[in-house]
PDB file of C-alpha atoms and ligand atoms in Angstrom:
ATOM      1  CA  UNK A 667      16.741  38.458   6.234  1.00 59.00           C
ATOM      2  CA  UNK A 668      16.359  39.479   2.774  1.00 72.00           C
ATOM      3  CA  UNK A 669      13.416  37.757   0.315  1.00 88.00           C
ATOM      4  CA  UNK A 670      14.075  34.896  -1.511  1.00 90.00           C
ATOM      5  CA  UNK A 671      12.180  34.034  -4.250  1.00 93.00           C
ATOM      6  CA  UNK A 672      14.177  31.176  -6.198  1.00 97.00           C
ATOM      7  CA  UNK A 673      16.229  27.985  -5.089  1.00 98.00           C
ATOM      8  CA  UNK A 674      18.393  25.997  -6.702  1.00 98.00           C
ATOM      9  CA  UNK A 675      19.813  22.524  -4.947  1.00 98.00           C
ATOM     10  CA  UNK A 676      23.394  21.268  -6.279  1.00 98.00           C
ATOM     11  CA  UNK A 677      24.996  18.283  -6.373  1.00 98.00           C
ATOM     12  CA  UNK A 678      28.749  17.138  -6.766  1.00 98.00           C
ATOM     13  CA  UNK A 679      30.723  13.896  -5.988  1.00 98.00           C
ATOM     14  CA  UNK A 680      34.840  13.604  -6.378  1.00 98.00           C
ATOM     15  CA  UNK A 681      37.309  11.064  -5.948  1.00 98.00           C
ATOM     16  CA  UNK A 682      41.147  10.757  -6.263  1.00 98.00           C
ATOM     17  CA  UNK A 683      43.632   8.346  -5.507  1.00 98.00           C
ATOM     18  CA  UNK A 684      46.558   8.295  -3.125  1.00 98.00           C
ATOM     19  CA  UNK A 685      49.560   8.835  -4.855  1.00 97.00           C
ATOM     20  CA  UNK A 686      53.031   7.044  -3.450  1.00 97.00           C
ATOM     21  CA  UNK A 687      54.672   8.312   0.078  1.00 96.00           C
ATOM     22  CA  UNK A 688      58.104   8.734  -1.715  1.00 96.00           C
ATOM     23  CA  UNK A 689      55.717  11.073  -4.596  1.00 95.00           C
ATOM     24  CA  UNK A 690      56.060  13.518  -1.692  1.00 94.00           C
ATOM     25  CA  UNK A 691      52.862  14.871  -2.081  1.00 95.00           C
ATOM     26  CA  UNK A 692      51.021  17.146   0.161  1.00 96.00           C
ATOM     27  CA  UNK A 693      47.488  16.017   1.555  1.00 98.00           C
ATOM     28  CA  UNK A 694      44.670  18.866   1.430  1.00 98.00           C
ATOM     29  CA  UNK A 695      41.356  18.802   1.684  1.00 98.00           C
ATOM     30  CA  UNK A 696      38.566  21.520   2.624  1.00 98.00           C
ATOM     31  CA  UNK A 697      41.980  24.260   1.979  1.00 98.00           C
ATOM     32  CA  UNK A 698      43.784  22.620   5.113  1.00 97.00           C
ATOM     33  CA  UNK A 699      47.037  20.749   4.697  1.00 97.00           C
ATOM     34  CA  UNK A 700      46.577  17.598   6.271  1.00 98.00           C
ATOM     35  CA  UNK A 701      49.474  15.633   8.472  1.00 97.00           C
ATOM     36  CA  UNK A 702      49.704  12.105   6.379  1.00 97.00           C
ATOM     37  CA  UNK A 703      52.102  10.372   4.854  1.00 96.00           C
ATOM     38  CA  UNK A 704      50.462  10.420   1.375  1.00 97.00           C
ATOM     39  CA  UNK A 705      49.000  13.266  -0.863  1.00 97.00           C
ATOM     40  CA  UNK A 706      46.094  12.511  -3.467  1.00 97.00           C
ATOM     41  CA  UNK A 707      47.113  12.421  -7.608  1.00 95.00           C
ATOM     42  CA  UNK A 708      45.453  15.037  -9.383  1.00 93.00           C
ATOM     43  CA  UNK A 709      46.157  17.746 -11.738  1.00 90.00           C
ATOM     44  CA  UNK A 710      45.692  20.169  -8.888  1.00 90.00           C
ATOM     45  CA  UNK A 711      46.259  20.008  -5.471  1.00 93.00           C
ATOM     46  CA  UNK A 712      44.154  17.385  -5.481  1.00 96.00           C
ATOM     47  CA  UNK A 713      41.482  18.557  -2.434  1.00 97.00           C
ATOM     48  CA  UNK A 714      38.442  16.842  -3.558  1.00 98.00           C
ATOM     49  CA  UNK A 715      36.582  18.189  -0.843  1.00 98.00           C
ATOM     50  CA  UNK A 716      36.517  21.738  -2.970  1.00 98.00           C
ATOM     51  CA  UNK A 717      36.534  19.617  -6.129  1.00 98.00           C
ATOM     52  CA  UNK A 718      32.595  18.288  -5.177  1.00 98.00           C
ATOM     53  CA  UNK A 719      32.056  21.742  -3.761  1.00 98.00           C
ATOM     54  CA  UNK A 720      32.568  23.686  -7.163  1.00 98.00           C
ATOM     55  CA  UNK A 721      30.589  21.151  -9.158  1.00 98.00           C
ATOM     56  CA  UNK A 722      27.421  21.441  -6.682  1.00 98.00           C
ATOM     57  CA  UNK A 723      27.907  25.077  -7.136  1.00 98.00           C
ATOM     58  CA  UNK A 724      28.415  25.108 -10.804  1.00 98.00           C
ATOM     59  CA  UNK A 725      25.439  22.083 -10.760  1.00 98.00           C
ATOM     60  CA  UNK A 726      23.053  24.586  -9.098  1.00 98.00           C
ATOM     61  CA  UNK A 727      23.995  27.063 -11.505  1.00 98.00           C
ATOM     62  CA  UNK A 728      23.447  25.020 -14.390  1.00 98.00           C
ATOM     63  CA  UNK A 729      27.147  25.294 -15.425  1.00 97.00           C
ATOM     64  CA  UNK A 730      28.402  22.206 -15.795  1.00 96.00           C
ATOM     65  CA  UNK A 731      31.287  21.002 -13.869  1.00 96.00           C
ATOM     66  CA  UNK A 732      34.469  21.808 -13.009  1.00 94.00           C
ATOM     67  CA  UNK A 733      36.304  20.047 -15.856  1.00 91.00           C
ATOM     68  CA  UNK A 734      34.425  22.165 -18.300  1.00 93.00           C
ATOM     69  CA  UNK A 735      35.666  25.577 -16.436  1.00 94.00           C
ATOM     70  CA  UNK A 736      39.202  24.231 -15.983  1.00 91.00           C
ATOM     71  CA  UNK A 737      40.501  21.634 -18.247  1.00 87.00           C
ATOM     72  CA  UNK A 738      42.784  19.276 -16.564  1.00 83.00           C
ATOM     73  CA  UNK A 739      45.141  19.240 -19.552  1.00 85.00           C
ATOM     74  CA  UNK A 740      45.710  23.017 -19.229  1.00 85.00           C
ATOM     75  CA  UNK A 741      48.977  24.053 -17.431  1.00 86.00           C
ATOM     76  CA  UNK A 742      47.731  26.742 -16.165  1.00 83.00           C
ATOM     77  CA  UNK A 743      46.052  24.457 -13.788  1.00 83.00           C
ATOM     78  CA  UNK A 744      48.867  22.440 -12.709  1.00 84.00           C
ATOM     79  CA  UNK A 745      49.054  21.842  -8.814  1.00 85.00           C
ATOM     80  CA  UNK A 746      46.615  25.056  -8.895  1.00 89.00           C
ATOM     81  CA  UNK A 747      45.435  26.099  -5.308  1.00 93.00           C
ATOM     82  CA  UNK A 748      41.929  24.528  -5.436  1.00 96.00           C
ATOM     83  CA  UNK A 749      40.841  27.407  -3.604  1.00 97.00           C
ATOM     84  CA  UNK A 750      41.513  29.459  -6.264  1.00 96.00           C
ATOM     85  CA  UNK A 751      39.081  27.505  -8.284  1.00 96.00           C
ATOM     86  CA  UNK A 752      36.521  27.573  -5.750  1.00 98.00           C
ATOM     87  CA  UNK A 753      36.807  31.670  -5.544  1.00 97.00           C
ATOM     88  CA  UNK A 754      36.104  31.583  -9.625  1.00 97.00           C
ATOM     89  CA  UNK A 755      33.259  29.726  -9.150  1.00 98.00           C
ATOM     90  CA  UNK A 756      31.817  31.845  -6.033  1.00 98.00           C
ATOM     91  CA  UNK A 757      32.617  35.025  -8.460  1.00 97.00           C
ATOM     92  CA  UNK A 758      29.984  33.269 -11.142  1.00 98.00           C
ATOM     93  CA  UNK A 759      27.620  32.227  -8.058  1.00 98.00           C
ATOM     94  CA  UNK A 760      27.333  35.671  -7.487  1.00 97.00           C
ATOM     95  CA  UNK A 761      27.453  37.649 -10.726  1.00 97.00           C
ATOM     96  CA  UNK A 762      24.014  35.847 -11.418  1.00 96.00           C
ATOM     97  CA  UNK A 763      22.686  37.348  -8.078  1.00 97.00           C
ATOM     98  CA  UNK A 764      22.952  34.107  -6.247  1.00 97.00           C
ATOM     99  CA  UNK A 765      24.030  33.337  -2.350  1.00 95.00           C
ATOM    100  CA  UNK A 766      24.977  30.315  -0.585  1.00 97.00           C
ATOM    101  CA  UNK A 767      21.938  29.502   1.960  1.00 97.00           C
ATOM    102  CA  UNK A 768      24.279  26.579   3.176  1.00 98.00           C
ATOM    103  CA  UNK A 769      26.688  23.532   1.788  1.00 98.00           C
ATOM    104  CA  UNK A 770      26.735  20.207   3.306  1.00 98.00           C
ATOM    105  CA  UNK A 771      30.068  18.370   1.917  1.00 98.00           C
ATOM    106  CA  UNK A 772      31.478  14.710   3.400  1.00 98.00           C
ATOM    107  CA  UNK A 773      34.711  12.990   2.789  1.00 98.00           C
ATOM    108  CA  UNK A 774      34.833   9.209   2.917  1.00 98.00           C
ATOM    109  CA  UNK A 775      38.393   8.658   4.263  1.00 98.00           C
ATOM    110  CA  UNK A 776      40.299   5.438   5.937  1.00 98.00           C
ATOM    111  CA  UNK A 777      42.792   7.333   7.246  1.00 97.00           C
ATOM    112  CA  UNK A 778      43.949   9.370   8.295  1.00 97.00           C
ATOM    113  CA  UNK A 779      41.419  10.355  10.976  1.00 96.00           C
ATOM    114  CA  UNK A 780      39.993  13.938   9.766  1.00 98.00           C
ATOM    115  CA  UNK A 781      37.969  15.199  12.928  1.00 97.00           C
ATOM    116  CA  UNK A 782      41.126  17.239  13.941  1.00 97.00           C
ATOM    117  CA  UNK A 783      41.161  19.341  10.740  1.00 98.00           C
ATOM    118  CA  UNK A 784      37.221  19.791  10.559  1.00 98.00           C
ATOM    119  CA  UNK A 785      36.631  22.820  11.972  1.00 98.00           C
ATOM    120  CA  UNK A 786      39.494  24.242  10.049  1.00 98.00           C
ATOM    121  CA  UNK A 787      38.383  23.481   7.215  1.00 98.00           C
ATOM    122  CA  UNK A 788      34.660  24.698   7.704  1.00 98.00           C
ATOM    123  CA  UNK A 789      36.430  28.472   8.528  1.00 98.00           C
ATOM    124  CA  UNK A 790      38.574  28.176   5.308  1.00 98.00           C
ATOM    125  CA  UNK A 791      35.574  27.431   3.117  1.00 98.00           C
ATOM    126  CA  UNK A 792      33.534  30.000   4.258  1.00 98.00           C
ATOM    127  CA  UNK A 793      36.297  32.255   4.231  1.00 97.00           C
ATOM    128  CA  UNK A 794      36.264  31.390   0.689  1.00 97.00           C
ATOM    129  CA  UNK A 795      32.757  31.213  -0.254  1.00 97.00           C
ATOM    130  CA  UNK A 796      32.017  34.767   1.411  1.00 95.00           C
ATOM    131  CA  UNK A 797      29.450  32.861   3.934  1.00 96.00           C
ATOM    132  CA  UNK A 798      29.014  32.907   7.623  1.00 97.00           C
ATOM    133  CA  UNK A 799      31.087  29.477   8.943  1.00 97.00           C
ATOM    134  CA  UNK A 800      27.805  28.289  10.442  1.00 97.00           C
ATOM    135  CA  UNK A 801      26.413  27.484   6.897  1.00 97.00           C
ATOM    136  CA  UNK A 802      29.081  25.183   6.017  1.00 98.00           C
ATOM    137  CA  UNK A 803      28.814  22.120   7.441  1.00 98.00           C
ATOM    138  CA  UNK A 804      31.850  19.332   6.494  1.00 98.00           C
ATOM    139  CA  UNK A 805      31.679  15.717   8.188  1.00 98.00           C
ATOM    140  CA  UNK A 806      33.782  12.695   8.029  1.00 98.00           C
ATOM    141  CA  UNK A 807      33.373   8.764   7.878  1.00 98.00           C
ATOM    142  CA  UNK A 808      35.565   5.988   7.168  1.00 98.00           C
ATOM    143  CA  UNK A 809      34.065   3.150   4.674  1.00 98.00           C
ATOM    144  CA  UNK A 810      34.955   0.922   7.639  1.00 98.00           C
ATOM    145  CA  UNK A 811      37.160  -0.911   5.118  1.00 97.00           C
ATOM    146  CA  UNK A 812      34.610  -1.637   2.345  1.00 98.00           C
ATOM    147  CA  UNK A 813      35.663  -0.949  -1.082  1.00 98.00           C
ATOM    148  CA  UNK A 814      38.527   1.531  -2.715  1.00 98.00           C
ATOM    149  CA  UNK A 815      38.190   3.845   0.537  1.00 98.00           C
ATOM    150  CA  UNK A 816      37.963   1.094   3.149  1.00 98.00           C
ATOM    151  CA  UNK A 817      41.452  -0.277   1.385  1.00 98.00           C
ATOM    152  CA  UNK A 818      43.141   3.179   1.665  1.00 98.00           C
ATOM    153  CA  UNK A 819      43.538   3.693  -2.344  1.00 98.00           C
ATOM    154  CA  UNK A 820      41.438   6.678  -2.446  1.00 98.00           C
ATOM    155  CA  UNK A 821      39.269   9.601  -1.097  1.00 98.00           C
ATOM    156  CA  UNK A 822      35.574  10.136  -1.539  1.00 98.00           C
ATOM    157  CA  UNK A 823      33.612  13.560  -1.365  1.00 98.00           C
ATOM    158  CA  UNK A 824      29.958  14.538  -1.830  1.00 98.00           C
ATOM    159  CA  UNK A 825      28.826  17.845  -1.381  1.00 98.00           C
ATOM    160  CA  UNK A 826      25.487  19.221  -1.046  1.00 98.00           C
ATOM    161  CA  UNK A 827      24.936  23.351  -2.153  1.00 98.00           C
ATOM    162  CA  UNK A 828      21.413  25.410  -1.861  1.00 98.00           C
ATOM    163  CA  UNK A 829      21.824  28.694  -3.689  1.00 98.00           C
ATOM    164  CA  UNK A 830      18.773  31.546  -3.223  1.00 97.00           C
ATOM    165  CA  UNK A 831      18.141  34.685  -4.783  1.00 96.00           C
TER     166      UNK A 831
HETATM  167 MG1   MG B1164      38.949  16.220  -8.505  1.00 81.24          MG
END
């Protein structure tokens, strides 16, 4: 293993809302399309799993957040392949020398039940961040009906990033 001499920790939290059934829109999250009857509202694709994921990255970094890089107002963004995103943040991660050491990311979910996509979606982010699948770790919990998640309105993520160099 090579030397590391620097760390940086990185933080980033999401949210979005479930849009309508008869809105017809897909559900992803972590890259995977998700079986559900509802898809989240968002500029994008709405997968806040890769939403918290670039802003821990870009947090680490010291870059901000992921509305600063890409402006939900700008077209060019519309219904955008998240993963996209998250590959133009990896491609700044790196140009400044850094590597993922690992990422730690949750989604607070009522339903639908997200331990059959899990794995899935750990293979597509590494895939995607250029990092062994073993350093991505992605869990799941319900809110067990408390608040906005716990009444199905909404998706929660938090993601953890440590970057060395
Ligand atoms: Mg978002």
């Amino acid at each position: 293993m090579t030397q590391i001499s620097e760390l940086r920790i990185g933080h980033g939290y999401d949210a979005h809302r479930f849009a309508e059934p008869q809105d017809n829109r897909p559900l992803v999250l972590g890259g995977i399309n998700i079986p559900h009857d509802r898809g989240l509202l968002a500029h994008s694709d709405g997968d806040a799993l890769i939403h918290a994921l670039c802003d821990a990255l870009l947090g680490a970094l010291g870059k901000g957040d992921i509305g600063r890089h890409f402006p939900d107002n700008d077209d060019n963004y519309k219904n955008v392949d998240s993963g996209v995103l998250l590959k133009v943040v990896m491609d700044m991660v790196q140009a400044d020398g850094w590597r993922l050491i690992n990422a730690d990311l949750t989604i607070l979910a009522q339903a639908p039940r997200m331990a059959p996509y899990i794995e899935n979606m750990r293979k597509r982010l590494a895939d995607l961040l250029n990092a062994d699948t073993d350093c991505v770790n992605v869990k799941a919990s319900t809110t067990e009906g408390m608040g906005f998640v716990g009444r199905r309105e909404g998706v929660e993520t938090h993601a953890v990033v440590l970057l060395g160099r």
